[in-house]
CSV table of C-alpha atoms and ligand atoms in Angstrom, one decimal:
chain,number,residue,atom,x,y,z
A,1421,MET,CA,23.4,18.1,12.5
A,1422,GLU,CA,20.2,20.1,13.2
A,1423,ILE,CA,17.1,17.9,13.6
A,1424,ARG,CA,14.0,19.8,13.0
A,1425,GLY,CA,11.0,19.1,15.3
A,1426,LEU,CA,7.8,17.8,13.8
A,1427,GLU,CA,6.2,20.8,15.5
A,1428,GLU,CA,7.6,23.1,12.8
A,1429,SER,CA,6.0,21.7,10.0
A,1430,LEU,CA,2.9,22.9,8.5
A,1431,PRO,CA,-0.2,21.2,10.2
A,1432,GLU,CA,-2.5,19.7,7.8
A,1433,ALA,CA,-5.6,17.8,8.2
A,1434,PRO,CA,-4.8,14.1,8.2
A,1435,LEU,CA,-5.5,11.9,5.3
A,1436,SER,CA,-8.3,10.3,7.3
A,1437,GLY,CA,-11.4,12.2,7.9
A,1438,SER,CA,-14.5,10.2,8.0
A,1439,ASP,CA,-16.3,8.0,10.5
A,1440,THR,CA,-17.7,5.8,7.9
A,1441,VAL,CA,-16.5,2.2,7.9
A,1442,TYR,CA,-15.5,1.1,4.6
A,1443,VAL,CA,-13.5,-2.1,4.6
A,1444,GLU,CA,-14.5,-4.8,7.1
A,1445,SER,CA,-12.5,-7.9,8.1
A,1446,ASP,CA,-15.0,-9.7,10.0
A,1447,HIS,CA,-13.2,-12.5,11.9
A,1448,VAL,CA,-11.2,-13.6,8.6
A,1449,SER,CA,-9.0,-16.6,8.6
A,1450,ILE,CA,-7.6,-17.6,5.1
A,1451,GLY,CA,-5.5,-20.8,4.4
A,1452,TYR,CA,-4.1,-23.0,1.7
A,1453,ARG,CA,-4.8,-26.6,1.2
A,1454,SER,CA,-1.6,-28.7,-0.1
A,1455,LYS,CA,-2.6,-30.3,-3.5
A,1456,ARG,CA,-0.1,-33.0,-3.0
A,1457,THR,CA,-1.1,-33.9,1.0
A,1458,GLY,CA,-4.2,-32.2,1.3
A,1459,ILE,CA,-3.3,-30.7,4.5
A,1460,TYR,CA,-4.8,-27.2,5.4
A,1461,LYS,CA,-2.2,-24.7,6.6
A,1462,PRO,CA,-3.6,-21.2,7.8
A,1463,ALA,CA,-2.0,-18.1,6.6
A,1464,CYS,CA,-4.3,-15.5,8.3
A,1465,SER,CA,-6.1,-16.4,11.7
A,1466,ASP,CA,-9.3,-14.4,12.6
A,1467,LEU,CA,-8.3,-10.9,11.3
A,1468,ASN,CA,-11.2,-8.6,12.9
A,1469,PHE,CA,-10.9,-4.8,12.2
A,1470,ASN,CA,-12.6,-2.1,10.2
A,1471,ILE,CA,-11.0,0.6,8.0
A,1472,LYS,CA,-12.9,3.9,7.7
A,1473,ARG,CA,-13.4,6.0,4.7
A,1474,GLY,CA,-10.3,8.2,3.6
A,1475,GLU,CA,-7.7,6.1,5.8
A,1476,PHE,CA,-4.4,5.6,4.6
A,1477,VAL,CA,-3.7,2.1,6.5
A,1478,VAL,CA,-0.4,0.2,6.6
A,1479,ILE,CA,-0.3,-3.5,7.3
A,1480,ILE,CA,3.3,-4.5,8.7
A,1481,GLY,CA,4.4,-7.9,9.6
A,1482,SER,CA,7.6,-10.2,9.0
A,1483,SER,CA,8.3,-12.1,6.0
A,1484,GLY,CA,6.1,-14.9,5.4
A,1485,CYS,CA,3.4,-13.8,8.0
A,1486,GLY,CA,0.4,-13.6,5.5
A,1487,LYS,CA,0.3,-10.1,4.4
A,1488,THR,CA,0.1,-10.8,0.8
A,1489,THR,CA,-2.6,-13.5,1.5
A,1490,PHE,CA,-4.9,-11.0,3.1
A,1491,LEU,CA,-4.3,-8.3,0.5
A,1492,GLU,CA,-5.1,-10.5,-2.2
A,1493,ALA,CA,-8.2,-11.8,-0.4
A,1494,VAL,CA,-9.3,-8.0,-0.3
A,1495,ALA,CA,-8.6,-8.0,-4.0
A,1496,GLY,CA,-10.7,-10.8,-4.4
A,1497,LEU,CA,-8.1,-13.2,-6.0
A,1498,VAL,CA,-7.8,-15.6,-2.9
A,1499,PRO,CA,-11.1,-16.9,-1.1
A,1500,VAL,CA,-11.3,-16.5,2.5
A,1501,THR,CA,-11.7,-19.8,4.6
A,1502,ARG,CA,-13.9,-18.5,7.5
A,1503,GLY,CA,-15.5,-15.0,8.0
A,1504,GLU,CA,-16.0,-12.3,5.5
A,1505,ILE,CA,-14.5,-9.4,4.0
A,1506,ARG,CA,-16.8,-6.6,3.0
A,1507,ILE,CA,-16.4,-3.4,0.9
A,1508,GLY,CA,-18.9,-0.7,1.5
A,1509,GLY,CA,-21.1,-3.3,3.2
A,1510,HIS,CA,-20.8,-5.9,0.5
A,1511,ALA,CA,-19.2,-9.0,1.0
A,1512,ILE,CA,-16.3,-9.6,-1.7
A,1513,LYS,CA,-16.7,-12.2,-4.4
A,1514,GLY,CA,-13.8,-11.6,-6.6
A,1515,PRO,CA,-12.1,-8.6,-8.3
A,1516,GLY,CA,-14.1,-5.2,-8.6
A,1517,LYS,CA,-13.6,-2.1,-10.4
A,1518,GLU,CA,-13.4,0.1,-7.2
A,1519,ARG,CA,-10.0,-1.8,-6.3
A,1520,SER,CA,-6.7,-1.6,-7.8
A,1521,LEU,CA,-3.7,-3.7,-7.0
A,1522,VAL,CA,0.1,-2.6,-7.2
A,1523,PHE,CA,2.6,-5.5,-6.9
A,1524,GLN,CA,6.3,-5.2,-5.9
A,1525,SER,CA,7.4,-5.9,-9.6
A,1526,PRO,CA,5.9,-3.5,-11.9
A,1527,SER,CA,4.8,-6.0,-14.8
A,1528,LEU,CA,4.5,-3.4,-17.4
A,1529,PHE,CA,4.0,-4.5,-20.9
A,1530,PRO,CA,7.3,-4.4,-22.6
A,1531,TRP,CA,5.7,-3.9,-26.0
A,1532,ARG,CA,3.7,-0.6,-24.8
A,1533,ASN,CA,5.2,2.8,-24.2
A,1534,VAL,CA,4.2,4.6,-21.1
A,1535,ARG,CA,1.2,6.1,-22.1
A,1536,ASP,CA,-0.3,2.8,-23.5
A,1537,ASN,CA,0.7,0.8,-20.4
A,1538,VAL,CA,-1.3,3.3,-18.4
A,1539,LEU,CA,-4.2,3.5,-21.0
A,1540,PHE,CA,-4.2,-0.3,-20.8
A,1541,SER,CA,-6.1,-0.4,-17.5
A,1542,LEU,CA,-9.0,1.8,-19.3
A,1543,GLN,CA,-9.1,-0.5,-22.0
A,1544,ALA,CA,-9.3,-3.5,-19.8
A,1545,GLN,CA,-12.4,-1.8,-18.4
A,1546,ARG,CA,-13.8,-0.9,-21.6
A,1547,ASN,CA,-13.6,2.8,-20.5
A,1548,LEU,CA,-11.3,4.5,-22.9
A,1549,THR,CA,-13.0,7.8,-23.8
A,1550,PRO,CA,-11.4,11.2,-24.6
A,1551,GLU,CA,-12.0,12.3,-21.0
A,1552,THR,CA,-10.5,8.9,-19.5
A,1553,LYS,CA,-7.4,9.6,-22.1
A,1554,ALA,CA,-7.0,13.1,-20.8
A,1555,ARG,CA,-7.1,11.8,-17.1
A,1556,ALA,CA,-4.4,9.2,-17.9
A,1557,GLU,CA,-2.2,12.0,-19.4
A,1558,ASP,CA,-2.7,14.2,-16.4
A,1559,LEU,CA,-1.9,11.2,-14.2
A,1560,ILE,CA,1.3,10.7,-16.0
A,1561,ALA,CA,2.4,14.2,-15.6
A,1562,LEU,CA,1.4,13.9,-11.9
A,1563,VAL,CA,3.7,11.0,-11.3
A,1564,GLY,CA,6.5,12.8,-13.1
A,1565,LEU,CA,6.7,11.0,-16.4
A,1566,LYS,CA,5.5,13.5,-18.6
A,1567,ASP,CA,8.7,13.6,-20.6
A,1568,VAL,CA,9.2,10.0,-21.1
A,1569,MET,CA,5.3,9.4,-22.0
A,1570,GLU,CA,6.6,7.5,-25.3
A,1571,SER,CA,9.3,5.8,-23.8
A,1572,TYR,CA,9.2,1.9,-23.4
A,1573,PRO,CA,9.6,0.1,-20.1
A,1574,HIS,CA,13.2,-1.0,-20.9
A,1575,GLU,CA,14.3,2.5,-21.1
A,1576,LEU,CA,13.2,3.4,-17.6
A,1577,SER,CA,14.8,3.1,-14.2
A,1578,GLY,CA,13.1,0.9,-11.4
A,1579,GLY,CA,11.6,4.2,-9.8
A,1580,MET,CA,10.1,5.4,-13.0
A,1581,LYS,CA,8.5,1.9,-13.5
A,1582,GLN,CA,6.9,1.7,-10.4
A,1583,ARG,CA,5.5,5.4,-11.0
A,1584,VAL,CA,4.1,4.0,-14.2
A,1585,ASN,CA,2.6,1.1,-12.1
A,1586,LEU,CA,1.0,3.6,-9.9
A,1587,ALA,CA,-0.3,5.8,-12.5
A,1588,ARG,CA,-1.8,2.6,-14.0
A,1589,ALA,CA,-3.4,1.8,-10.9
A,1590,LEU,CA,-4.9,5.0,-10.3
A,1591,VAL,CA,-6.0,5.8,-13.6
A,1592,THR,CA,-9.5,3.9,-13.1
A,1593,GLN,CA,-10.1,6.1,-10.1
A,1594,PRO,CA,-10.2,3.4,-7.6
A,1595,GLN,CA,-11.8,3.8,-3.9
A,1596,LEU,CA,-9.5,1.5,-2.6
A,1597,LEU,CA,-6.0,1.1,-3.6
A,1598,LEU,CA,-4.0,-1.9,-2.5
A,1599,LEU,CA,-0.2,-1.8,-2.6
A,1600,ASP,CA,1.8,-4.9,-1.9
A,1601,GLU,CA,5.6,-3.8,-0.9
A,1602,PRO,CA,5.6,-1.6,-4.0
A,1603,PHE,CA,8.6,0.0,-3.2
A,1604,GLY,CA,10.6,-3.2,-1.8
A,1605,ALA,CA,12.8,-3.7,-4.8
A,1606,LEU,CA,14.2,0.0,-5.1
A,1607,ASP,CA,17.3,1.0,-3.7
A,1608,ALA,CA,17.1,3.1,-0.4
A,1609,GLN,CA,17.3,6.6,-1.9
A,1610,THR,CA,14.6,6.0,-4.8
A,1611,ARG,CA,12.4,4.2,-2.0
A,1612,GLU,CA,12.5,7.3,0.4
A,1613,MET,CA,11.9,9.5,-2.7
A,1614,MET,CA,8.7,7.2,-3.7
A,1615,GLN,CA,7.2,7.3,-0.3
A,1616,HIS,CA,7.3,11.2,-0.3
A,1617,GLU,CA,5.8,11.0,-4.0
A,1618,LEU,CA,3.3,8.6,-3.0
A,1619,VAL,CA,1.7,10.7,-0.5
A,1620,ARG,CA,1.9,13.7,-2.7
A,1621,ILE,CA,0.2,11.9,-5.5
A,1622,TRP,CA,-2.1,10.3,-3.4
A,1623,GLN,CA,-3.4,13.6,-2.2
A,1624,ALA,CA,-3.3,15.3,-5.6
A,1625,ALA,CA,-4.8,12.6,-7.6
A,1626,ASP,CA,-8.2,13.1,-9.1
A,1627,LEU,CA,-10.0,10.3,-7.0
A,1628,GLY,CA,-13.1,12.0,-5.8
A,1629,GLU,CA,-13.8,12.0,-2.0
A,1630,ALA,CA,-13.7,8.4,-1.2
A,1631,ARG,CA,-10.1,7.2,-1.2
A,1632,ASN,CA,-8.9,4.3,0.7
A,1633,ALA,CA,-5.3,2.8,0.6
A,1634,ILE,CA,-3.8,-0.5,2.2
A,1635,PHE,CA,-0.3,-0.6,2.0
A,1636,ILE,CA,1.8,-3.5,2.8
A,1637,THR,CA,5.4,-3.6,4.0
A,1638,HIS,CA,7.9,-5.1,6.3
A,1639,ASP,CA,9.7,-1.9,6.9
A,1640,VAL,CA,8.9,0.0,10.1
A,1641,GLU,CA,10.1,3.4,9.0
A,1642,GLU,CA,8.2,3.1,5.8
A,1643,ALA,CA,4.8,2.3,7.6
A,1644,VAL,CA,5.3,5.2,10.2
A,1645,PHE,CA,6.0,7.7,7.3
A,1646,LEU,CA,3.0,6.7,5.3
A,1647,ALA,CA,0.2,5.7,7.6
A,1648,ASP,CA,-2.6,7.1,9.4
A,1649,ARG,CA,-3.0,3.7,11.1
A,1650,ILE,CA,-0.7,0.8,11.1
A,1651,LEU,CA,-2.0,-2.8,11.8
A,1652,VAL,CA,0.6,-5.0,13.0
A,1653,PHE,CA,0.4,-8.6,12.2
A,1654,SER,CA,1.8,-11.3,14.0
A,1655,LYS,CA,4.1,-14.0,12.9
A,1656,SER,CA,2.5,-16.8,10.9
A,1657,PRO,CA,-0.4,-17.3,10.7
A,1658,ALA,CA,-1.3,-13.5,11.0
A,1659,SER,CA,-3.7,-12.2,13.7
A,1660,LEU,CA,-3.9,-8.6,14.6
A,1661,ALA,CA,-0.9,-8.0,17.2
A,1662,ALA,CA,-1.5,-4.1,17.2
A,1663,ASP,CA,-3.6,-1.3,15.8
A,1664,ILE,CA,-1.7,2.1,16.0
A,1665,ARG,CA,-2.9,5.4,14.9
A,1666,VAL,CA,0.0,7.5,13.9
A,1667,GLU,CA,-0.5,10.8,15.2
A,1668,LEU,CA,2.2,12.7,13.3
A,1669,PRO,CA,1.2,15.8,11.4
A,1670,ARG,CA,1.4,15.9,7.4
A,1671,PRO,CA,3.1,16.7,5.3
A,1672,ARG,CA,5.8,14.5,6.7
A,1673,LEU,CA,9.1,14.9,5.3
A,1674,PRO,CA,11.9,12.5,4.9
A,1675,ALA,CA,13.9,14.7,7.7
A,1676,HIS,CA,11.2,14.1,10.1
A,1677,LYS,CA,12.1,10.6,10.1
A,1678,ARG,CA,14.9,11.4,12.6
A,1679,SER,CA,12.8,13.3,15.0
A,1680,PRO,CA,12.1,12.0,18.6
A,1681,GLU,CA,8.3,11.7,17.9
A,1682,PHE,CA,8.9,9.9,14.7
A,1683,LEU,CA,11.4,7.5,16.5
A,1684,LYS,CA,8.8,6.9,19.4
A,1685,PHE,CA,6.1,5.5,16.9
A,1686,GLN,CA,8.9,3.4,15.3
A,1687,ASP,CA,9.9,1.7,18.6
A,1688,LEU,CA,6.3,1.4,19.4
A,1689,VAL,CA,5.5,-0.9,16.3
A,1690,LEU,CA,8.7,-2.7,16.7
A,1691,SER,CA,7.9,-3.5,20.1
A,1692,TYR,CA,4.7,-5.3,18.8
A,1693,LEU,CA,6.3,-6.6,15.8
A,1694,TYR,CA,8.8,-8.8,17.5
A,1695,GLN,CA,6.6,-9.2,20.4
A,1696,GLY,CA,7.7,-12.6,22.2
A,1697,ASP,CA,11.2,-12.6,20.7
A,1698,SER,CA,14.1,-13.0,23.0
A,1699,ASN,CA,16.3,-10.1,20.7
A,1700,PRO,CA,14.0,-8.1,18.7
A,1701,ARG,CA,16.7,-5.9,17.0
A,1702,GLU,CA,18.5,-9.1,15.8
A,1703,SER,CA,15.0,-10.4,14.5
A,1704,ALA,CA,14.4,-7.0,12.9
A,1705,GLU,CA,17.8,-7.6,10.8
A,1706,ASP,CA,17.0,-11.3,10.2
A,1707,SER,CA,13.6,-10.2,8.4
A,1708,ARG,CA,15.3,-7.9,6.0
B,2740,ADP,N1,-0.4,-19.9,-3.3
B,2740,ADP,C1,-0.2,-20.6,-2.2
B,2740,ADP,N2,-0.3,-21.9,-1.9
B,2740,ADP,C2,0.1,-22.5,-0.7
B,2740,ADP,N3,0.6,-21.7,0.3
B,2740,ADP,C3,0.8,-20.4,0.1
B,2740,ADP,C4,0.4,-19.6,-1.2
B,2740,ADP,N4,0.7,-18.4,-0.9
B,2740,ADP,C5,1.1,-18.3,0.4
B,2740,ADP,N5,1.2,-19.3,1.0
B,2740,ADP,C6,2.0,-19.4,2.4
B,2740,ADP,O1,1.0,-18.8,3.2
B,2740,ADP,C7,2.0,-18.1,4.0
B,2740,ADP,C8,1.8,-16.7,4.0
B,2740,ADP,O2,2.4,-16.1,2.7
B,2740,ADP,P1,2.2,-14.6,2.3
B,2740,ADP,O3,0.8,-14.2,2.3
B,2740,ADP,O4,2.9,-14.5,0.8
B,2740,ADP,O5,3.1,-14.0,3.4
B,2740,ADP,P2,3.9,-12.2,3.3
B,2740,ADP,O6,3.2,-11.6,2.2
B,2740,ADP,O7,3.5,-11.8,4.9
B,2740,ADP,O8,5.3,-12.6,3.3
B,2740,ADP,C9,3.4,-18.6,3.8
B,2740,ADP,O9,3.6,-19.7,4.6
B,2740,ADP,C10,3.3,-19.3,2.2
B,2740,ADP,O10,4.0,-20.1,2.1
B,2741,MG,MG1,4.3,-10.8,0.7
């Protein structure tokens, strides 16, 4: 089989392109206090890093390490215990219009068709105008669902539902898109296609200049494929184990996943992910 080198693909500017700091995680610790025993258990410990304008950041860590907790804190759904998360210089006090969250399970309204599920985000923000409605329909076309605009969730495949979910998150033109293992429940083939699609949609969507994404996964290949930058979280409680810039040209194609350069980044991430484990490969299997 011929493996094409990455250098053969067309060079394209990375998704990141600015020096302005957008998200600041300033010595953030987050934990939960048991209602029953009152005992405090840390989930994230002293997470300290900045994310620049325009960066597509992937956070990777093993199951239960505290990824969702951190993302929900950025979304304004979980309070931080110590430190501060700032967006555009402002400390987070709760959810905000400039952020959209995409969960693993699409949670669409079963009684609304595709179009109305997407329009719901606009209605919730009291921003349903002819202009935003047209934007919603453009987005539905962009995610490849033009032909099923009138269909209901039960008529859609898992991948299609996740496309609706994505359109619904993007229609409010968020400056910061937060994705929590959005493709985790999809079969391998659909997942691969959706990774590719996400980058395409991300680049083509009408979001203005400022666009940031924080994407969570426990899949190393997915992380390297998508990221401008990978933040590796340690085992629970999550601290920052590594901060890796993925210097692979774009567009990245699924075929590139077998190239030596790609595998090099994958090995690098793996080495930090399972730091201290006696048998990293075995642990990698365990965490799936
Ligand atoms: N609402 C909650 N109440 C108490 N403990 C929680 C809650 N949510 C998560 N945790 C705990 O915090 C830790 C990190 O969980 P989570 O952030 O979901 O990890 P990940 O997303 O990396 O799998 C786990 O030990 C989990 O049990
Ligand atoms: Mg999680």
